[in-house]
Amino acid sequence: MAREWGSEELTDPYVYDAEPNQTVLRLGGDAFRNSLKSVCLVETSQKLANLQREKLGNGSGQGLNFEWYSSIGEVPNDGVYTMLVAHEFFDALPIHIIQNTERGWREVFVGLDDSTTLIASPPSSDRTVTASLEHKHKFKFVLAPGPSPMASALAASSPRFSSRPIGSTIEVSPTSWSMTKVIGDLIRGPGGGVGLIMDYGDDRPFGDSFRGFRAHKVVDIFDEPGSSDLTANVDFGYLAEAMSSSDVATSLISQRDFLLQMGIEVRLKQLLRTASENERRKDIKDAVNRLIDKTGMGEQYKFLAVSNKKEGDVDYRPYPFQKQTGEVENHQPT
C-alpha cells in the first residue's frame, strides 16, 4: 500500500482501518509515516472504541492523528489519498441465507427445535407472562414456506447466483455489499487511493460456512447463543461486484501467494538467525508453515487489493497481485 502511494507521488494520505488494530502503525517507513495526515479507525462498538482510545491515545505520541468513526460512510472523502485496511472485518458482518427450490428462492430462518420446551413463568408485577426455553439445543434452521421480497432481491443481487442448481444454499451479506460500495467510492474519490481486504473466503458464494467460535474452537452456532463469535466466509466476488460501479481495479490472491511474493522466506531467515534456542526456531518455522500451508490458512485466507485503474492499463494490478492465486511457484520453508 505504501508502495502504491509512493508511485502516485502524493503526500498526506489518510489511512482507514475497518478492523482497528496496530496494523496501520507498521505500514511503510518513516517517510510514509511522516506524511500521514490521519489514521481513521472504524469501530461500531462504542465500548471497543473506548478501549482502543485507552490503548492508542490520540496518536500524538507517535506523530500520528487518530480519529474514530462508527461507520465507513462517515469517513471523509475530501480529496486526500485513501489507504484502507479491512482485516477480518467482512466475515463478522450479518448474512442472510437463501435456498433455491423448485418453487424459487426461499429464505432460511431460525426456528424452534422439536425438542424445545416452553415453560411459562409466573406473572410479573405488570401481569405479563414470560416464557423460558429449556434444553441445550433449542433452535434449528427452517425453510420459509413461501417467497419473499428479500429472497428475490438477494437472489438477483449477483448474476452468479442464477446458475445455482435446485437445492443450493447461499450465504449473502447485503451489509457487505453496501460497505464495499462505499469503499470503492472512497478509493475512486478525488484523492485516489488503495485498499487491502483480508479474510477467510474465496471468489465464490458459500452455502454452509456459517459457524461459531468460542475459545478458539468451532462450536454449534445454536450452542449458548450470545456466548460465541459468529462468522461466515467472505464471497470476494460479491465484494468486487459491489465496487464495479466505482470503476476501481480489484485483484485477489491467496495468503500463501501474498506472503511468498512479499518475501516471507527472507523474513523467516532473519528471524531464525536471531533465535538462539532450537525450540524457538521450531516455533517460528511452524508458524510460517501454518500461514502458507496449502491445505490450511495459506489457501483459505485471501487478500483482495482495491486500487485506482491506471490510465492506459486496463489490466493493472498493484504489487504483489500481478500473479493470481495458483500462479506463484511452489515454496516451503525448511
PDB file of C-alpha atoms in Angstrom, residues 44-197:
ATOM      1  CA  THR A  44     -19.195   0.184  15.514  1.00  0.00           C
ATOM      2  CA  SER A  45     -18.908  -0.694  19.208  1.00  0.00           C
ATOM      3  CA  GLN A  46     -18.536   2.322  21.477  1.00  0.00           C
ATOM      4  CA  LYS A  47     -17.134   0.076  24.209  1.00  0.00           C
ATOM      5  CA  LEU A  48     -14.379  -1.228  21.952  1.00  0.00           C
ATOM      6  CA  ALA A  49     -13.689   2.257  20.605  1.00  0.00           C
ATOM      7  CA  ASN A  50     -13.126   3.461  24.168  1.00  0.00           C
ATOM      8  CA  LEU A  51     -10.732   0.573  24.830  1.00  0.00           C
ATOM      9  CA  GLN A  52      -8.833   1.441  21.662  1.00  0.00           C
ATOM     10  CA  ARG A  53      -8.577   5.069  22.734  1.00  0.00           C
ATOM     11  CA  GLU A  54      -7.158   3.984  26.081  1.00  0.00           C
ATOM     12  CA  LYS A  55      -4.537   1.821  24.371  1.00  0.00           C
ATOM     13  CA  LEU A  56      -3.623   4.047  21.434  1.00  0.00           C
ATOM     14  CA  GLY A  57      -4.309   7.518  22.754  1.00  0.00           C
ATOM     15  CA  ASN A  58      -4.761  10.208  20.146  1.00  0.00           C
ATOM     16  CA  GLY A  59      -1.602   9.229  18.270  1.00  0.00           C
ATOM     17  CA  SER A  60       0.292  12.407  19.118  1.00  0.00           C
ATOM     18  CA  GLY A  61       2.992  10.436  20.920  1.00  0.00           C
ATOM     19  CA  GLN A  62       3.704   8.582  17.674  1.00  0.00           C
ATOM     20  CA  GLY A  63       3.447  11.602  15.455  1.00  0.00           C
ATOM     21  CA  LEU A  64       0.031  10.488  14.218  1.00  0.00           C
ATOM     22  CA  ASN A  65      -3.547  11.696  14.474  1.00  0.00           C
ATOM     23  CA  PHE A  66      -6.140   9.014  15.326  1.00  0.00           C
ATOM     24  CA  GLU A  67      -9.813   9.587  14.565  1.00  0.00           C
ATOM     25  CA  TRP A  68     -12.704   7.213  15.300  1.00  0.00           C
ATOM     26  CA  TYR A  69     -15.848   6.695  13.223  1.00  0.00           C
ATOM     27  CA  SER A  70     -18.829   4.403  13.794  1.00  0.00           C
ATOM     28  CA  SER A  71     -19.300   3.567  10.104  1.00  0.00           C
ATOM     29  CA  ILE A  72     -17.305   3.654   6.885  1.00  0.00           C
ATOM     30  CA  GLY A  73     -19.838   6.082   5.464  1.00  0.00           C
ATOM     31  CA  GLU A  74     -18.747   8.716   7.989  1.00  0.00           C
ATOM     32  CA  VAL A  75     -15.085   8.881   6.987  1.00  0.00           C
ATOM     33  CA  PRO A  76     -14.062  11.913   4.898  1.00  0.00           C
ATOM     34  CA  ASN A  77     -13.764  11.730   1.140  1.00  0.00           C
ATOM     35  CA  ASP A  78     -12.251  15.149   0.610  1.00  0.00           C
ATOM     36  CA  GLY A  79      -9.506  14.806  -1.948  1.00  0.00           C
ATOM     37  CA  VAL A  80      -6.915  13.130   0.277  1.00  0.00           C
ATOM     38  CA  TYR A  81      -5.253   9.878  -0.846  1.00  0.00           C
ATOM     39  CA  THR A  82      -7.015   6.961   0.889  1.00  0.00           C
ATOM     40  CA  MET A  83      -5.353   3.790   2.182  1.00  0.00           C
ATOM     41  CA  LEU A  84      -7.844   1.317   3.630  1.00  0.00           C
ATOM     42  CA  VAL A  85      -7.174  -1.855   5.639  1.00  0.00           C
ATOM     43  CA  ALA A  86     -10.027  -4.299   6.403  1.00  0.00           C
ATOM     44  CA  HIS A  87      -8.619  -7.259   8.324  1.00  0.00           C
ATOM     45  CA  GLU A  88     -11.172  -9.941   9.276  1.00  0.00           C
ATOM     46  CA  PHE A  89     -13.897  -7.332   9.019  1.00  0.00           C
ATOM     47  CA  PHE A  90     -16.337  -8.748   6.459  1.00  0.00           C
ATOM     48  CA  ASP A  91     -16.516 -12.265   7.916  1.00  0.00           C
ATOM     49  CA  ALA A  92     -18.200 -10.822  11.017  1.00  0.00           C
ATOM     50  CA  LEU A  93     -20.917  -8.883   9.180  1.00  0.00           C
ATOM     51  CA  PRO A  94     -24.540 -10.151   9.147  1.00  0.00           C
ATOM     52  CA  ILE A  95     -25.596 -12.621   6.472  1.00  0.00           C
ATOM     53  CA  HIS A  96     -28.876 -13.884   5.006  1.00  0.00           C
ATOM     54  CA  ILE A  97     -29.240 -17.499   3.911  1.00  0.00           C
ATOM     55  CA  ILE A  98     -31.365 -18.342   0.870  1.00  0.00           C
ATOM     56  CA  GLN A  99     -32.074 -21.678  -0.796  1.00  0.00           C
ATOM     57  CA  ASN A 100     -33.006 -22.389  -4.408  1.00  0.00           C
ATOM     58  CA  THR A 101     -36.075 -24.611  -4.510  1.00  0.00           C
ATOM     59  CA  GLU A 102     -38.309 -25.857  -7.333  1.00  0.00           C
ATOM     60  CA  ARG A 103     -40.681 -23.040  -6.368  1.00  0.00           C
ATOM     61  CA  GLY A 104     -37.974 -20.384  -6.453  1.00  0.00           C
ATOM     62  CA  TRP A 105     -35.647 -18.871  -3.896  1.00  0.00           C
ATOM     63  CA  ARG A 106     -36.678 -19.087  -0.239  1.00  0.00           C
ATOM     64  CA  GLU A 107     -35.187 -17.546   2.879  1.00  0.00           C
ATOM     65  CA  VAL A 108     -33.745 -19.796   5.578  1.00  0.00           C
ATOM     66  CA  PHE A 109     -34.847 -18.740   9.053  1.00  0.00           C
ATOM     67  CA  VAL A 110     -34.140 -19.831  12.607  1.00  0.00           C
ATOM     68  CA  GLY A 111     -36.941 -21.761  14.298  1.00  0.00           C
ATOM     69  CA  LEU A 112     -37.504 -23.759  17.438  1.00  0.00           C
ATOM     70  CA  ASP A 113     -36.148 -27.273  17.598  1.00  0.00           C
ATOM     71  CA  ASP A 114     -38.738 -30.015  18.127  1.00  0.00           C
ATOM     72  CA  SER A 115     -37.108 -30.886  21.449  1.00  0.00           C
ATOM     73  CA  THR A 116     -37.545 -27.366  22.833  1.00  0.00           C
ATOM     74  CA  THR A 117     -39.885 -26.992  25.779  1.00  0.00           C
ATOM     75  CA  LEU A 118     -41.624 -23.705  26.506  1.00  0.00           C
ATOM     76  CA  ILE A 119     -42.260 -23.076  30.197  1.00  0.00           C
ATOM     77  CA  ALA A 120     -44.460 -20.186  31.301  1.00  0.00           C
ATOM     78  CA  SER A 121     -43.049 -18.233  34.201  1.00  0.00           C
ATOM     79  CA  PRO A 122     -45.361 -16.797  36.889  1.00  0.00           C
ATOM     80  CA  PRO A 123     -46.939 -13.420  36.042  1.00  0.00           C
ATOM     81  CA  SER A 124     -44.749 -10.433  36.849  1.00  0.00           C
ATOM     82  CA  SER A 125     -45.841  -7.251  38.592  1.00  0.00           C
ATOM     83  CA  ASP A 126     -47.265  -5.923  35.321  1.00  0.00           C
ATOM     84  CA  ARG A 127     -49.280  -9.150  34.880  1.00  0.00           C
ATOM     85  CA  THR A 128     -47.288 -10.304  31.827  1.00  0.00           C
ATOM     86  CA  VAL A 129     -46.405 -13.952  31.393  1.00  0.00           C
ATOM     87  CA  THR A 130     -42.916 -14.737  30.070  1.00  0.00           C
ATOM     88  CA  ALA A 131     -41.630 -17.951  28.540  1.00  0.00           C
ATOM     89  CA  SER A 132     -38.249 -19.595  29.042  1.00  0.00           C
ATOM     90  CA  LEU A 133     -36.554 -22.230  26.902  1.00  0.00           C
ATOM     91  CA  GLU A 134     -35.070 -25.482  28.159  1.00  0.00           C
ATOM     92  CA  HIS A 135     -32.628 -27.999  26.702  1.00  0.00           C
ATOM     93  CA  LYS A 136     -29.206 -27.301  25.222  1.00  0.00           C
ATOM     94  CA  HIS A 137     -30.173 -27.302  21.526  1.00  0.00           C
ATOM     95  CA  LYS A 138     -33.209 -25.071  21.260  1.00  0.00           C
ATOM     96  CA  PHE A 139     -33.032 -23.788  17.681  1.00  0.00           C
ATOM     97  CA  LYS A 140     -32.693 -25.027  14.123  1.00  0.00           C
ATOM     98  CA  PHE A 141     -32.755 -23.723  10.569  1.00  0.00           C
ATOM     99  CA  VAL A 142     -36.146 -23.769   8.846  1.00  0.00           C
ATOM    100  CA  LEU A 143     -37.082 -23.013   5.236  1.00  0.00           C
ATOM    101  CA  ALA A 144     -39.607 -20.262   4.620  1.00  0.00           C
ATOM    102  CA  PRO A 145     -42.908 -21.705   3.311  1.00  0.00           C
ATOM    103  CA  GLY A 146     -43.190 -19.144   0.539  1.00  0.00           C
ATOM    104  CA  PRO A 147     -41.378 -16.473  -1.451  1.00  0.00           C
ATOM    105  CA  SER A 148     -40.405 -13.087  -0.055  1.00  0.00           C
ATOM    106  CA  PRO A 149     -39.160  -9.787  -1.486  1.00  0.00           C
ATOM    107  CA  MET A 150     -35.908 -10.239   0.455  1.00  0.00           C
ATOM    108  CA  ALA A 151     -35.195 -13.682  -1.028  1.00  0.00           C
ATOM    109  CA  SER A 152     -35.922 -12.409  -4.537  1.00  0.00           C
ATOM    110  CA  ALA A 153     -33.736  -9.319  -4.069  1.00  0.00           C
ATOM    111  CA  LEU A 154     -30.804 -11.299  -2.665  1.00  0.00           C
ATOM    112  CA  ALA A 155     -31.002 -13.917  -5.424  1.00  0.00           C
ATOM    113  CA  ALA A 156     -30.962 -11.169  -8.052  1.00  0.00           C
ATOM    114  CA  SER A 157     -28.112  -9.215  -6.412  1.00  0.00           C
ATOM    115  CA  SER A 158     -25.437 -11.173  -8.319  1.00  0.00           C
ATOM    116  CA  PRO A 159     -25.639 -12.717 -11.805  1.00  0.00           C
ATOM    117  CA  ARG A 160     -23.559 -15.630 -10.494  1.00  0.00           C
ATOM    118  CA  PHE A 161     -26.438 -16.810  -8.306  1.00  0.00           C
ATOM    119  CA  SER A 162     -28.809 -17.510 -11.215  1.00  0.00           C
ATOM    120  CA  SER A 163     -26.854 -20.612 -12.278  1.00  0.00           C
ATOM    121  CA  ARG A 164     -27.019 -22.294  -8.883  1.00  0.00           C
ATOM    122  CA  PRO A 165     -28.830 -25.660  -9.100  1.00  0.00           C
ATOM    123  CA  ILE A 166     -32.003 -26.578  -7.248  1.00  0.00           C
ATOM    124  CA  GLY A 167     -31.208 -27.318  -3.625  1.00  0.00           C
ATOM    125  CA  SER A 168     -28.310 -24.881  -3.458  1.00  0.00           C
ATOM    126  CA  THR A 169     -27.935 -22.708  -0.377  1.00  0.00           C
ATOM    127  CA  ILE A 170     -26.176 -19.333  -0.479  1.00  0.00           C
ATOM    128  CA  GLU A 171     -24.972 -17.057   2.305  1.00  0.00           C
ATOM    129  CA  VAL A 172     -25.428 -13.450   1.176  1.00  0.00           C
ATOM    130  CA  SER A 173     -24.412 -10.289   3.020  1.00  0.00           C
ATOM    131  CA  PRO A 174     -26.172  -7.153   1.750  1.00  0.00           C
ATOM    132  CA  THR A 175     -24.389  -5.256   4.536  1.00  0.00           C
ATOM    133  CA  SER A 176     -21.056  -6.251   2.992  1.00  0.00           C
ATOM    134  CA  TRP A 177     -22.300  -5.071  -0.406  1.00  0.00           C
ATOM    135  CA  SER A 178     -23.247  -1.656   0.971  1.00  0.00           C
ATOM    136  CA  MET A 179     -19.990  -1.175   2.855  1.00  0.00           C
ATOM    137  CA  THR A 180     -17.839  -2.320  -0.054  1.00  0.00           C
ATOM    138  CA  LYS A 181     -19.642   0.106  -2.352  1.00  0.00           C
ATOM    139  CA  VAL A 182     -18.592   2.925  -0.004  1.00  0.00           C
ATOM    140  CA  ILE A 183     -15.013   1.612  -0.017  1.00  0.00           C
ATOM    141  CA  GLY A 184     -14.948   1.657  -3.810  1.00  0.00           C
ATOM    142  CA  ASP A 185     -16.234   5.231  -3.862  1.00  0.00           C
ATOM    143  CA  LEU A 186     -13.605   6.276  -1.297  1.00  0.00           C
ATOM    144  CA  ILE A 187     -10.734   4.830  -3.286  1.00  0.00           C
ATOM    145  CA  ARG A 188     -12.089   6.171  -6.560  1.00  0.00           C
ATOM    146  CA  GLY A 189     -12.672   9.544  -4.931  1.00  0.00           C
ATOM    147  CA  PRO A 190     -10.965  12.803  -5.876  1.00  0.00           C
ATOM    148  CA  GLY A 191      -7.820  11.946  -3.915  1.00  0.00           C
ATOM    149  CA  GLY A 192      -7.454   8.386  -5.227  1.00  0.00           C
ATOM    150  CA  GLY A 193      -6.328   5.518  -3.067  1.00  0.00           C
ATOM    151  CA  VAL A 194      -5.722   1.832  -2.467  1.00  0.00           C
ATOM    152  CA  GLY A 195      -7.290  -0.785  -0.201  1.00  0.00           C
ATOM    153  CA  LEU A 196      -6.436  -4.207   1.180  1.00  0.00           C
ATOM    154  CA  ILE A 197      -9.175  -6.589   2.355  1.00  0.00           C
TER     155      ILE A 197
END
